[in-house]
């Protein structure tokens, strides 16, 4: 955790005021928030103050931001000292933020620190001409192109002690420089060139129109459409064949269902057909199993069992006519 303190009094300006263009911009920022919530604009206003005041935030700017947002100066101070994006000390015209986190350290960031010390001096100091200053910072998110540094708003990647020293000299003397990789790499592709999307006629906007790429693309699309049509036809044919097979199977099942029931009875049922049934006279059983229940029927309509008829005949009763 870095120590965050305001610059010494002898470098602090006596006052600070936003210029006319920034005043208009600030009014638009504050208008984004409802009444009583203007403090939400504190970070944008501090950033604009830093941008206007040569890349760092003096005490007077913190107090001006507090006045505009109706905040206690200490509250604005808490924000300014918490976020490392706000510089509390004077910085050079070209402020070098050198990444020293593990991926960059493994790729040579220590050697780059030595270059900064030799060319610029200790951290947080500005060169006598006011052109350069530097600070080691945490990961800047360009690990694929390590080691790297952010200088003002631009990233400079794939640095070596040699090309980094040349870059600092170009910046100091106002010569044009190229942000991004400082070697032959393009973007974050592998060193030596990419392994995919090699057809520049399709993927490099500067090469569109080169060669007969339109005809090639048309042929590719035509071939893809023909392949899709052939696949759809094959799927339709397979579906048709499956439907025919299903219909034929259904017809066979229907034939089986139409066979007479007697022909499909188990052999055990056919062989036992001559056996007397439970209700036959030759097979005595209980009356409850031979005749329907008599409960709930009139006396005159109740059926008499063989046993009751025999009893009536024995007693001399005549059968009812």
PDB file of C-alpha atoms in Angstrom:
ATOM      1  CA  UNK A   1       0.000   0.000   0.000  1.00  0.00           C
ATOM      2  CA  UNK A   2       1.594   3.255  -1.136  1.00  0.00           C
ATOM      3  CA  UNK A   3       1.704   6.302   1.123  1.00  0.00           C
ATOM      4  CA  UNK A   4      -0.480   9.067  -0.310  1.00  0.00           C
ATOM      5  CA  UNK A   5       0.315  12.581   0.820  1.00  0.00           C
ATOM      6  CA  UNK A   6      -0.198  16.030  -0.651  1.00  0.00           C
ATOM      7  CA  UNK A   7       2.767  17.784  -2.215  1.00  0.00           C
ATOM      8  CA  UNK A   8       4.845  20.107   0.014  1.00  0.00           C
ATOM      9  CA  UNK A   9       3.547  23.628   0.532  1.00  0.00           C
ATOM     10  CA  UNK A  10       6.279  25.255  -1.527  1.00  0.00           C
ATOM     11  CA  UNK A  11       4.977  23.581  -4.707  1.00  0.00           C
ATOM     12  CA  UNK A  12       1.275  24.099  -3.955  1.00  0.00           C
ATOM     13  CA  UNK A  13      -0.434  26.849  -6.019  1.00  0.00           C
ATOM     14  CA  UNK A  14      -2.081  29.674  -4.090  1.00  0.00           C
ATOM     15  CA  UNK A  15      -5.422  29.131  -5.855  1.00  0.00           C
ATOM     16  CA  UNK A  16      -7.175  27.048  -8.461  1.00  0.00           C
ATOM     17  CA  UNK A  17     -10.140  27.747 -10.751  1.00  0.00           C
ATOM     18  CA  UNK A  18     -11.610  25.722 -13.593  1.00  0.00           C
ATOM     19  CA  UNK A  19     -11.408  27.371 -17.007  1.00  0.00           C
ATOM     20  CA  UNK A  20     -14.553  28.285 -18.959  1.00  0.00           C
ATOM     21  CA  UNK A  21     -14.671  25.076 -21.001  1.00  0.00           C
ATOM     22  CA  UNK A  22     -14.343  22.927 -17.889  1.00  0.00           C
ATOM     23  CA  UNK A  23     -16.958  24.991 -16.036  1.00  0.00           C
ATOM     24  CA  UNK A  24     -19.464  24.128 -18.769  1.00  0.00           C
ATOM     25  CA  UNK A  25     -18.430  20.459 -18.657  1.00  0.00           C
ATOM     26  CA  UNK A  26     -18.768  20.391 -14.841  1.00  0.00           C
ATOM     27  CA  UNK A  27     -22.295  21.834 -15.010  1.00  0.00           C
ATOM     28  CA  UNK A  28     -23.281  18.969 -17.317  1.00  0.00           C
ATOM     29  CA  UNK A  29     -21.763  16.391 -14.963  1.00  0.00           C
ATOM     30  CA  UNK A  30     -23.521  17.749 -11.882  1.00  0.00           C
ATOM     31  CA  UNK A  31     -26.840  17.884 -13.766  1.00  0.00           C
ATOM     32  CA  UNK A  32     -26.716  14.082 -14.116  1.00  0.00           C
ATOM     33  CA  UNK A  33     -27.503  13.654 -10.414  1.00  0.00           C
ATOM     34  CA  UNK A  34     -30.640  14.605  -8.437  1.00  0.00           C
ATOM     35  CA  UNK A  35     -30.644  17.381  -5.890  1.00  0.00           C
ATOM     36  CA  UNK A  36     -28.654  16.410  -2.830  1.00  0.00           C
ATOM     37  CA  UNK A  37     -26.603  13.782  -4.730  1.00  0.00           C
ATOM     38  CA  UNK A  38     -24.064  16.061  -6.399  1.00  0.00           C
ATOM     39  CA  UNK A  39     -21.258  14.420  -4.428  1.00  0.00           C
ATOM     40  CA  UNK A  40     -21.506  11.503  -6.873  1.00  0.00           C
ATOM     41  CA  UNK A  41     -19.619  13.684  -9.370  1.00  0.00           C
ATOM     42  CA  UNK A  42     -16.520  13.970  -7.193  1.00  0.00           C
ATOM     43  CA  UNK A  43     -14.336  11.570  -9.193  1.00  0.00           C
ATOM     44  CA  UNK A  44     -15.061  13.157 -12.609  1.00  0.00           C
ATOM     45  CA  UNK A  45     -14.368  16.636 -11.203  1.00  0.00           C
ATOM     46  CA  UNK A  46     -11.089  15.571  -9.603  1.00  0.00           C
ATOM     47  CA  UNK A  47     -10.028  13.954 -12.859  1.00  0.00           C
ATOM     48  CA  UNK A  48     -10.821  17.116 -14.796  1.00  0.00           C
ATOM     49  CA  UNK A  49      -8.899  19.203 -12.243  1.00  0.00           C
ATOM     50  CA  UNK A  50      -5.863  16.928 -12.632  1.00  0.00           C
ATOM     51  CA  UNK A  51      -6.102  17.133 -16.408  1.00  0.00           C
ATOM     52  CA  UNK A  52      -6.189  20.936 -16.289  1.00  0.00           C
ATOM     53  CA  UNK A  53      -3.401  21.294 -13.708  1.00  0.00           C
ATOM     54  CA  UNK A  54      -0.524  19.599 -15.574  1.00  0.00           C
ATOM     55  CA  UNK A  55      -1.368  16.051 -14.520  1.00  0.00           C
ATOM     56  CA  UNK A  56      -1.610  16.395 -10.736  1.00  0.00           C
ATOM     57  CA  UNK A  57      -4.153  17.532  -8.101  1.00  0.00           C
ATOM     58  CA  UNK A  58      -3.127  20.388  -5.772  1.00  0.00           C
ATOM     59  CA  UNK A  59      -4.789  21.205  -2.457  1.00  0.00           C
ATOM     60  CA  UNK A  60      -6.525  24.247  -3.961  1.00  0.00           C
ATOM     61  CA  UNK A  61      -8.194  22.035  -6.593  1.00  0.00           C
ATOM     62  CA  UNK A  62      -9.481  19.673  -3.893  1.00  0.00           C
ATOM     63  CA  UNK A  63     -10.998  22.625  -2.056  1.00  0.00           C
ATOM     64  CA  UNK A  64     -12.568  23.974  -5.270  1.00  0.00           C
ATOM     65  CA  UNK A  65     -14.170  20.605  -6.040  1.00  0.00           C
ATOM     66  CA  UNK A  66     -15.537  20.462  -2.481  1.00  0.00           C
ATOM     67  CA  UNK A  67     -17.048  23.934  -2.877  1.00  0.00           C
ATOM     68  CA  UNK A  68     -18.750  23.084  -6.171  1.00  0.00           C
ATOM     69  CA  UNK A  69     -20.264  19.873  -4.808  1.00  0.00           C
ATOM     70  CA  UNK A  70     -21.191  21.180  -1.352  1.00  0.00           C
ATOM     71  CA  UNK A  71     -18.867  18.665   0.347  1.00  0.00           C
ATOM     72  CA  UNK A  72     -16.507  18.968   3.264  1.00  0.00           C
ATOM     73  CA  UNK A  73     -12.940  19.323   1.891  1.00  0.00           C
ATOM     74  CA  UNK A  74     -11.885  16.314   3.961  1.00  0.00           C
ATOM     75  CA  UNK A  75     -14.386  14.105   2.097  1.00  0.00           C
ATOM     76  CA  UNK A  76     -12.862  15.092  -1.232  1.00  0.00           C
ATOM     77  CA  UNK A  77      -9.403  14.592   0.261  1.00  0.00           C
ATOM     78  CA  UNK A  78     -10.373  11.011   1.202  1.00  0.00           C
ATOM     79  CA  UNK A  79     -11.238  10.250  -2.421  1.00  0.00           C
ATOM     80  CA  UNK A  80      -8.134  11.913  -3.849  1.00  0.00           C
ATOM     81  CA  UNK A  81      -5.772  10.102  -1.494  1.00  0.00           C
ATOM     82  CA  UNK A  82      -7.464   6.705  -1.928  1.00  0.00           C
ATOM     83  CA  UNK A  83      -7.339   6.345  -5.716  1.00  0.00           C
ATOM     84  CA  UNK A  84      -3.876   6.106  -7.253  1.00  0.00           C
ATOM     85  CA  UNK A  85      -5.277   7.492 -10.501  1.00  0.00           C
ATOM     86  CA  UNK A  86      -4.962  10.911  -8.857  1.00  0.00           C
ATOM     87  CA  UNK A  87      -1.430  12.250  -8.646  1.00  0.00           C
ATOM     88  CA  UNK A  88      -0.821  14.323  -5.533  1.00  0.00           C
ATOM     89  CA  UNK A  89       2.721  15.353  -6.523  1.00  0.00           C
ATOM     90  CA  UNK A  90       3.909  17.272  -9.595  1.00  0.00           C
ATOM     91  CA  UNK A  91       4.614  15.027 -12.583  1.00  0.00           C
ATOM     92  CA  UNK A  92       6.512  15.538 -15.809  1.00  0.00           C
ATOM     93  CA  UNK A  93       4.997  16.432 -19.129  1.00  0.00           C
ATOM     94  CA  UNK A  94       5.362  12.745 -19.937  1.00  0.00           C
ATOM     95  CA  UNK A  95       4.421  10.746 -16.828  1.00  0.00           C
ATOM     96  CA  UNK A  96       5.746   7.175 -17.041  1.00  0.00           C
ATOM     97  CA  UNK A  97       3.829   4.561 -15.027  1.00  0.00           C
ATOM     98  CA  UNK A  98       5.949   1.432 -15.189  1.00  0.00           C
ATOM     99  CA  UNK A  99       4.257  -1.886 -14.396  1.00  0.00           C
ATOM    100  CA  UNK A 100       6.259  -3.966 -11.923  1.00  0.00           C
ATOM    101  CA  UNK A 101       3.765  -6.779 -11.282  1.00  0.00           C
ATOM    102  CA  UNK A 102       4.767 -10.434 -11.718  1.00  0.00           C
ATOM    103  CA  UNK A 103       4.140 -10.948 -15.490  1.00  0.00           C
ATOM    104  CA  UNK A 104       6.120  -7.809 -16.359  1.00  0.00           C
ATOM    105  CA  UNK A 105       8.772  -8.589 -13.745  1.00  0.00           C
ATOM    106  CA  UNK A 106       9.283 -12.028 -15.316  1.00  0.00           C
ATOM    107  CA  UNK A 107       9.709 -10.404 -18.713  1.00  0.00           C
ATOM    108  CA  UNK A 108      12.297  -7.803 -17.729  1.00  0.00           C
ATOM    109  CA  UNK A 109      10.616  -4.967 -15.822  1.00  0.00           C
ATOM    110  CA  UNK A 110      13.552  -4.780 -13.396  1.00  0.00           C
ATOM    111  CA  UNK A 111      15.834  -3.751 -16.238  1.00  0.00           C
ATOM    112  CA  UNK A 112      13.330  -1.061 -17.237  1.00  0.00           C
ATOM    113  CA  UNK A 113      13.391   0.368 -13.701  1.00  0.00           C
ATOM    114  CA  UNK A 114      17.136   0.762 -14.071  1.00  0.00           C
ATOM    115  CA  UNK A 115      16.567   2.712 -17.301  1.00  0.00           C
ATOM    116  CA  UNK A 116      14.099   5.042 -15.536  1.00  0.00           C
ATOM    117  CA  UNK A 117      16.561   5.657 -12.718  1.00  0.00           C
ATOM    118  CA  UNK A 118      19.382   6.405 -15.162  1.00  0.00           C
ATOM    119  CA  UNK A 119      17.392   8.616 -17.544  1.00  0.00           C
ATOM    120  CA  UNK A 120      14.895  10.306 -15.184  1.00  0.00           C
ATOM    121  CA  UNK A 121      16.070   9.795 -11.627  1.00  0.00           C
ATOM    122  CA  UNK A 122      14.331   8.449  -8.496  1.00  0.00           C
ATOM    123  CA  UNK A 123      10.600   7.789  -8.487  1.00  0.00           C
ATOM    124  CA  UNK A 124       8.243  10.781  -8.101  1.00  0.00           C
ATOM    125  CA  UNK A 125      10.871  13.285  -9.205  1.00  0.00           C
ATOM    126  CA  UNK A 126      10.673  15.406 -12.328  1.00  0.00           C
ATOM    127  CA  UNK A 127      13.595  15.987 -14.679  1.00  0.00           C
ATOM    128  CA  UNK A 128      15.074  19.472 -14.677  1.00  0.00           C
ATOM    129  CA  UNK A 129      13.483  20.253 -18.032  1.00  0.00           C
ATOM    130  CA  UNK A 130      10.064  19.186 -16.688  1.00  0.00           C
ATOM    131  CA  UNK A 131       9.633  16.613 -19.444  1.00  0.00           C
ATOM    132  CA  UNK A 132       9.768  13.262 -17.624  1.00  0.00           C
ATOM    133  CA  UNK A 133       8.834  11.614 -14.316  1.00  0.00           C
ATOM    134  CA  UNK A 134       8.084   8.025 -13.424  1.00  0.00           C
ATOM    135  CA  UNK A 135       6.419   5.765 -10.874  1.00  0.00           C
ATOM    136  CA  UNK A 136       6.195   2.006 -10.451  1.00  0.00           C
ATOM    137  CA  UNK A 137       2.550   0.890 -10.436  1.00  0.00           C
ATOM    138  CA  UNK A 138       0.518  -2.279 -10.122  1.00  0.00           C
ATOM    139  CA  UNK A 139      -0.811  -4.350 -13.037  1.00  0.00           C
ATOM    140  CA  UNK A 140      -2.056  -2.306 -15.984  1.00  0.00           C
ATOM    141  CA  UNK A 141      -3.712  -5.279 -17.681  1.00  0.00           C
ATOM    142  CA  UNK A 142      -1.462  -5.762 -20.720  1.00  0.00           C
ATOM    143  CA  UNK A 143       0.234  -8.966 -19.572  1.00  0.00           C
ATOM    144  CA  UNK A 144       0.302 -10.490 -23.075  1.00  0.00           C
ATOM    145  CA  UNK A 145       2.690  -7.748 -24.148  1.00  0.00           C
ATOM    146  CA  UNK A 146       4.816  -7.562 -21.006  1.00  0.00           C
ATOM    147  CA  UNK A 147       6.855  -5.688 -20.002  1.00  0.00           C
ATOM    148  CA  UNK A 148       4.983  -2.461 -20.572  1.00  0.00           C
ATOM    149  CA  UNK A 149       4.418   1.082 -19.298  1.00  0.00           C
ATOM    150  CA  UNK A 150       1.636   3.642 -19.507  1.00  0.00           C
ATOM    151  CA  UNK A 151       2.844   7.093 -20.512  1.00  0.00           C
ATOM    152  CA  UNK A 152       0.110   9.676 -20.028  1.00  0.00           C
ATOM    153  CA  UNK A 153      -2.884   8.023 -21.738  1.00  0.00           C
ATOM    154  CA  UNK A 154      -1.086   5.542 -24.009  1.00  0.00           C
ATOM    155  CA  UNK A 155       0.323   2.029 -23.515  1.00  0.00           C
ATOM    156  CA  UNK A 156       3.830   1.165 -24.724  1.00  0.00           C
ATOM    157  CA  UNK A 157       4.423  -2.583 -24.785  1.00  0.00           C
ATOM    158  CA  UNK A 158       7.059  -5.228 -25.524  1.00  0.00           C
ATOM    159  CA  UNK A 159       9.691  -2.962 -24.052  1.00  0.00           C
ATOM    160  CA  UNK A 160      13.383  -3.745 -23.816  1.00  0.00           C
ATOM    161  CA  UNK A 161      16.052  -1.599 -22.158  1.00  0.00           C
ATOM    162  CA  UNK A 162      17.188  -0.472 -25.613  1.00  0.00           C
ATOM    163  CA  UNK A 163      13.846   0.495 -27.167  1.00  0.00           C
ATOM    164  CA  UNK A 164      12.584   1.926 -23.853  1.00  0.00           C
ATOM    165  CA  UNK A 165      15.566   4.251 -23.547  1.00  0.00           C
ATOM    166  CA  UNK A 166      15.082   5.362 -27.159  1.00  0.00           C
ATOM    167  CA  UNK A 167      11.367   5.959 -26.467  1.00  0.00           C
ATOM    168  CA  UNK A 168      12.108   8.208 -23.485  1.00  0.00           C
ATOM    169  CA  UNK A 169      14.621  10.216 -25.524  1.00  0.00           C
ATOM    170  CA  UNK A 170      12.087  10.672 -28.334  1.00  0.00           C
ATOM    171  CA  UNK A 171       9.474  11.898 -25.858  1.00  0.00           C
ATOM    172  CA  UNK A 172      11.907  14.295 -24.226  1.00  0.00           C
ATOM    173  CA  UNK A 173      12.872  15.869 -27.557  1.00  0.00           C
ATOM    174  CA  UNK A 174       9.356  15.991 -28.984  1.00  0.00           C
ATOM    175  CA  UNK A 175       9.873  13.407 -31.680  1.00  0.00           C
ATOM    176  CA  UNK A 176       6.880  11.316 -32.839  1.00  0.00           C
ATOM    177  CA  UNK A 177       6.426   7.951 -31.125  1.00  0.00           C
ATOM    178  CA  UNK A 178       4.214   4.916 -31.781  1.00  0.00           C
ATOM    179  CA  UNK A 179       2.047   3.624 -28.919  1.00  0.00           C
ATOM    180  CA  UNK A 180       1.481  -0.105 -28.581  1.00  0.00           C
ATOM    181  CA  UNK A 181       4.034  -2.874 -29.163  1.00  0.00           C
ATOM    182  CA  UNK A 182       7.564  -1.597 -29.683  1.00  0.00           C
ATOM    183  CA  UNK A 183       8.560  -4.643 -31.736  1.00  0.00           C
ATOM    184  CA  UNK A 184       7.089  -6.259 -34.860  1.00  0.00           C
ATOM    185  CA  UNK A 185       4.104  -7.666 -32.963  1.00  0.00           C
ATOM    186  CA  UNK A 186       0.602  -6.584 -34.041  1.00  0.00           C
ATOM    187  CA  UNK A 187      -1.733  -6.082 -31.110  1.00  0.00           C
ATOM    188  CA  UNK A 188      -1.548  -9.053 -28.747  1.00  0.00           C
ATOM    189  CA  UNK A 189      -1.009 -11.791 -31.322  1.00  0.00           C
ATOM    190  CA  UNK A 190       1.874 -14.256 -30.833  1.00  0.00           C
ATOM    191  CA  UNK A 191       5.366 -13.022 -31.570  1.00  0.00           C
ATOM    192  CA  UNK A 192       6.259 -13.924 -35.105  1.00  0.00           C
ATOM    193  CA  UNK A 193       2.706 -13.520 -36.397  1.00  0.00           C
ATOM    194  CA  UNK A 194      -0.774 -14.860 -35.812  1.00  0.00           C
ATOM    195  CA  UNK A 195      -1.746 -18.470 -36.326  1.00  0.00           C
ATOM    196  CA  UNK A 196      -5.406 -17.883 -37.206  1.00  0.00           C
ATOM    197  CA  UNK A 197      -7.410 -15.604 -39.543  1.00  0.00           C
ATOM    198  CA  UNK A 198      -4.479 -15.351 -41.922  1.00  0.00           C
ATOM    199  CA  UNK A 199      -6.528 -14.388 -44.978  1.00  0.00           C
ATOM    200  CA  UNK A 200      -5.929 -10.641 -44.998  1.00  0.00           C
ATOM    201  CA  UNK A 201      -8.373 -10.158 -47.840  1.00  0.00           C
ATOM    202  CA  UNK A 202     -11.131 -10.904 -45.333  1.00  0.00           C
ATOM    203  CA  UNK A 203      -9.843  -9.658 -42.011  1.00  0.00           C
ATOM    204  CA  UNK A 204      -7.586  -6.704 -42.810  1.00  0.00           C
ATOM    205  CA  UNK A 205      -9.633  -3.668 -43.748  1.00  0.00           C
ATOM    206  CA  UNK A 206      -6.726  -2.155 -45.667  1.00  0.00           C
ATOM    207  CA  UNK A 207      -6.654  -5.167 -47.977  1.00  0.00           C
ATOM    208  CA  UNK A 208     -10.352  -5.406 -48.809  1.00  0.00           C
ATOM    209  CA  UNK A 209     -10.688  -5.410 -52.588  1.00  0.00           C
ATOM    210  CA  UNK A 210      -7.267  -6.922 -53.134  1.00  0.00           C
ATOM    211  CA  UNK A 211      -7.425  -9.963 -55.390  1.00  0.00           C
ATOM    212  CA  UNK A 212     -10.641 -11.732 -56.388  1.00  0.00           C
ATOM    213  CA  UNK A 213     -11.955 -12.121 -52.821  1.00  0.00           C
ATOM    214  CA  UNK A 214     -15.574 -11.344 -53.743  1.00  0.00           C
ATOM    215  CA  UNK A 215     -15.749 -14.248 -56.196  1.00  0.00           C
ATOM    216  CA  UNK A 216     -14.118 -16.554 -53.640  1.00  0.00           C
ATOM    217  CA  UNK A 217     -16.610 -15.591 -50.957  1.00  0.00           C
ATOM    218  CA  UNK A 218     -19.512 -16.054 -53.395  1.00  0.00           C
ATOM    219  CA  UNK A 219     -18.292 -19.553 -54.298  1.00  0.00           C
ATOM    220  CA  UNK A 220     -17.857 -20.434 -50.636  1.00  0.00           C
ATOM    221  CA  UNK A 221     -21.387 -19.336 -49.845  1.00  0.00           C
ATOM    222  CA  UNK A 222     -22.751 -21.254 -52.874  1.00  0.00           C
ATOM    223  CA  UNK A 223     -20.934 -24.427 -51.811  1.00  0.00           C
ATOM    224  CA  UNK A 224     -22.251 -24.046 -48.264  1.00  0.00           C
ATOM    225  CA  UNK A 225     -25.815 -23.608 -49.547  1.00  0.00           C
ATOM    226  CA  UNK A 226     -25.523 -26.703 -51.769  1.00  0.00           C
ATOM    227  CA  UNK A 227     -24.170 -28.758 -48.878  1.00  0.00           C
ATOM    228  CA  UNK A 228     -27.023 -27.606 -46.672  1.00  0.00           C
ATOM    229  CA  UNK A 229     -29.580 -28.494 -49.372  1.00  0.00           C
ATOM    230  CA  UNK A 230     -28.056 -31.955 -49.851  1.00  0.00           C
ATOM    231  CA  UNK A 231     -28.123 -32.547 -46.113  1.00  0.00           C
ATOM    232  CA  UNK A 232     -31.772 -31.475 -45.904  1.00  0.00           C
ATOM    233  CA  UNK A 233     -32.682 -33.799 -48.813  1.00  0.00           C
ATOM    234  CA  UNK A 234     -30.902 -36.735 -47.173  1.00  0.00           C
ATOM    235  CA  UNK A 235     -32.699 -36.073 -43.882  1.00  0.00           C
ATOM    236  CA  UNK A 236     -36.065 -35.891 -45.706  1.00  0.00           C
ATOM    237  CA  UNK A 237     -35.370 -39.174 -47.515  1.00  0.00           C
ATOM    238  CA  UNK A 238     -34.403 -40.872 -44.251  1.00  0.00           C
ATOM    239  CA  UNK A 239     -37.570 -39.564 -42.617  1.00  0.00           C
ATOM    240  CA  UNK A 240     -39.681 -40.856 -45.505  1.00  0.00           C
ATOM    241  CA  UNK A 241     -38.092 -44.309 -45.280  1.00  0.00           C
ATOM    242  CA  UNK A 242     -38.693 -44.385 -41.536  1.00  0.00           C
ATOM    243  CA  UNK A 243     -42.373 -43.472 -42.104  1.00  0.00           C
ATOM    244  CA  UNK A 244     -42.799 -46.296 -44.651  1.00  0.00           C
ATOM    245  CA  UNK A 245     -41.228 -48.801 -42.282  1.00  0.00           C
ATOM    246  CA  UNK A 246     -43.505 -47.634 -39.468  1.00  0.00           C
ATOM    247  CA  UNK A 247     -46.607 -47.991 -41.685  1.00  0.00           C
ATOM    248  CA  UNK A 248     -45.590 -51.529 -42.726  1.00  0.00           C
ATOM    249  CA  UNK A 249     -45.071 -52.525 -39.134  1.00  0.00           C
ATOM    250  CA  UNK A 250     -48.501 -51.117 -38.257  1.00  0.00           C
ATOM    251  CA  UNK A 251     -50.103 -53.202 -41.006  1.00  0.00           C
ATOM    252  CA  UNK A 252     -48.510 -56.383 -39.634  1.00  0.00           C
ATOM    253  CA  UNK A 253     -49.803 -55.581 -36.170  1.00  0.00           C
ATOM    254  CA  UNK A 254     -53.299 -55.050 -37.576  1.00  0.00           C
ATOM    255  CA  UNK A 255     -53.216 -58.518 -39.208  1.00  0.00           C
ATOM    256  CA  UNK A 256     -52.286 -60.144 -35.951  1.00  0.00           C
ATOM    257  CA  UNK A 257     -55.115 -58.333 -34.157  1.00  0.00           C
ATOM    258  CA  UNK A 258     -57.645 -59.587 -36.768  1.00  0.00           C
ATOM    259  CA  UNK A 259     -56.945 -63.335 -36.014  1.00  0.00           C
ATOM    260  CA  UNK A 260     -59.976 -65.156 -34.308  1.00  0.00           C
ATOM    261  CA  UNK A 261     -59.788 -65.221 -30.542  1.00  0.00           C
ATOM    262  CA  UNK A 262     -60.013 -69.013 -30.393  1.00  0.00           C
ATOM    263  CA  UNK A 263     -56.858 -69.368 -32.432  1.00  0.00           C
ATOM    264  CA  UNK A 264     -54.926 -67.208 -30.023  1.00  0.00           C
ATOM    265  CA  UNK A 265     -56.149 -68.838 -26.778  1.00  0.00           C
ATOM    266  CA  UNK A 266     -53.530 -70.544 -24.658  1.00  0.00           C
ATOM    267  CA  UNK A 267     -53.364 -74.321 -24.912  1.00  0.00           C
ATOM    268  CA  UNK A 268     -54.281 -74.680 -21.256  1.00  0.00           C
ATOM    269  CA  UNK A 269     -57.648 -72.975 -21.774  1.00  0.00           C
ATOM    270  CA  UNK A 270     -58.516 -75.224 -24.746  1.00  0.00           C
ATOM    271  CA  UNK A 271     -57.515 -78.417 -22.960  1.00  0.00           C
ATOM    272  CA  UNK A 272     -59.627 -77.547 -19.895  1.00  0.00           C
ATOM    273  CA  UNK A 273     -62.803 -76.847 -21.865  1.00  0.00           C
ATOM    274  CA  UNK A 274     -64.409 -80.231 -20.925  1.00  0.00           C
ATOM    275  CA  UNK A 275     -64.028 -79.695 -17.210  1.00  0.00           C
ATOM    276  CA  UNK A 276     -67.342 -78.998 -15.445  1.00  0.00           C
ATOM    277  CA  UNK A 277     -68.027 -75.403 -14.598  1.00  0.00           C
ATOM    278  CA  UNK A 278     -68.543 -74.432 -10.941  1.00  0.00           C
ATOM    279  CA  UNK A 279     -72.288 -73.872 -11.455  1.00  0.00           C
ATOM    280  CA  UNK A 280     -72.967 -77.166 -13.310  1.00  0.00           C
ATOM    281  CA  UNK A 281     -75.291 -79.645 -11.391  1.00  0.00           C
ATOM    282  CA  UNK A 282     -72.595 -82.329 -11.369  1.00  0.00           C
ATOM    283  CA  UNK A 283     -70.255 -80.022  -9.476  1.00  0.00           C
ATOM    284  CA  UNK A 284     -71.798 -79.299  -6.023  1.00  0.00           C
ATOM    285  CA  UNK A 285     -70.792 -76.007  -4.513  1.00  0.00           C
ATOM    286  CA  UNK A 286     -72.137 -73.457  -2.068  1.00  0.00           C
ATOM    287  CA  UNK A 287     -75.333 -71.636  -2.986  1.00  0.00           C
ATOM    288  CA  UNK A 288     -73.609 -68.316  -2.607  1.00  0.00           C
ATOM    289  CA  UNK A 289     -71.372 -69.204  -5.594  1.00  0.00           C
ATOM    290  CA  UNK A 290     -74.020 -70.941  -7.756  1.00  0.00           C
ATOM    291  CA  UNK A 291     -76.879 -68.438  -7.648  1.00  0.00           C
ATOM    292  CA  UNK A 292     -77.181 -64.710  -7.500  1.00  0.00           C
ATOM    293  CA  UNK A 293     -77.735 -63.136  -4.099  1.00  0.00           C
ATOM    294  CA  UNK A 294     -81.366 -63.297  -3.111  1.00  0.00           C
ATOM    295  CA  UNK A 295     -81.307 -60.378  -0.762  1.00  0.00           C
ATOM    296  CA  UNK A 296     -83.447 -57.503  -1.832  1.00  0.00           C
ATOM    297  CA  UNK A 297     -85.704 -59.565  -4.166  1.00  0.00           C
ATOM    298  CA  UNK A 298     -89.441 -60.307  -3.623  1.00  0.00           C
ATOM    299  CA  UNK A 299     -90.268 -63.733  -2.136  1.00  0.00           C
ATOM    300  CA  UNK A 300     -92.265 -64.740  -5.193  1.00  0.00           C
ATOM    301  CA  UNK A 301     -89.363 -64.043  -7.542  1.00  0.00           C
ATOM    302  CA  UNK A 302     -86.523 -65.595  -5.547  1.00  0.00           C
ATOM    303  CA  UNK A 303     -85.029 -68.583  -7.364  1.00  0.00           C
ATOM    304  CA  UNK A 304     -84.960 -71.839  -5.500  1.00  0.00           C
ATOM    305  CA  UNK A 305     -81.785 -73.764  -5.314  1.00  0.00           C
ATOM    306  CA  UNK A 306     -81.696 -77.527  -6.090  1.00  0.00           C
ATOM    307  CA  UNK A 307     -81.430 -78.221  -2.376  1.00  0.00           C
ATOM    308  CA  UNK A 308     -84.567 -76.200  -1.537  1.00  0.00           C
ATOM    309  CA  UNK A 309     -86.513 -77.950  -4.348  1.00  0.00           C
ATOM    310  CA  UNK A 310     -85.459 -81.314  -3.032  1.00  0.00           C
ATOM    311  CA  UNK A 311     -86.627 -80.325   0.434  1.00  0.00           C
ATOM    312  CA  UNK A 312     -90.014 -79.248  -0.931  1.00  0.00           C
ATOM    313  CA  UNK A 313     -90.473 -82.545  -2.801  1.00  0.00           C
ATOM    314  CA  UNK A 314     -89.628 -84.530   0.287  1.00  0.00           C
ATOM    315  CA  UNK A 315     -92.193 -82.662   2.378  1.00  0.00           C
ATOM    316  CA  UNK A 316     -94.927 -83.290  -0.206  1.00  0.00           C
ATOM    317  CA  UNK A 317     -95.179 -79.718  -1.445  1.00  0.00           C
ATOM    318  CA  UNK A 318     -96.156 -79.391  -5.005  1.00  0.00           C
ATOM    319  CA  UNK A 319     -93.993 -77.369  -7.162  1.00  0.00           C
ATOM    320  CA  UNK A 320     -95.447 -74.027  -8.056  1.00  0.00           C
ATOM    321  CA  UNK A 321     -97.225 -73.934 -11.414  1.00  0.00           C
TER     322      UNK A 321
END
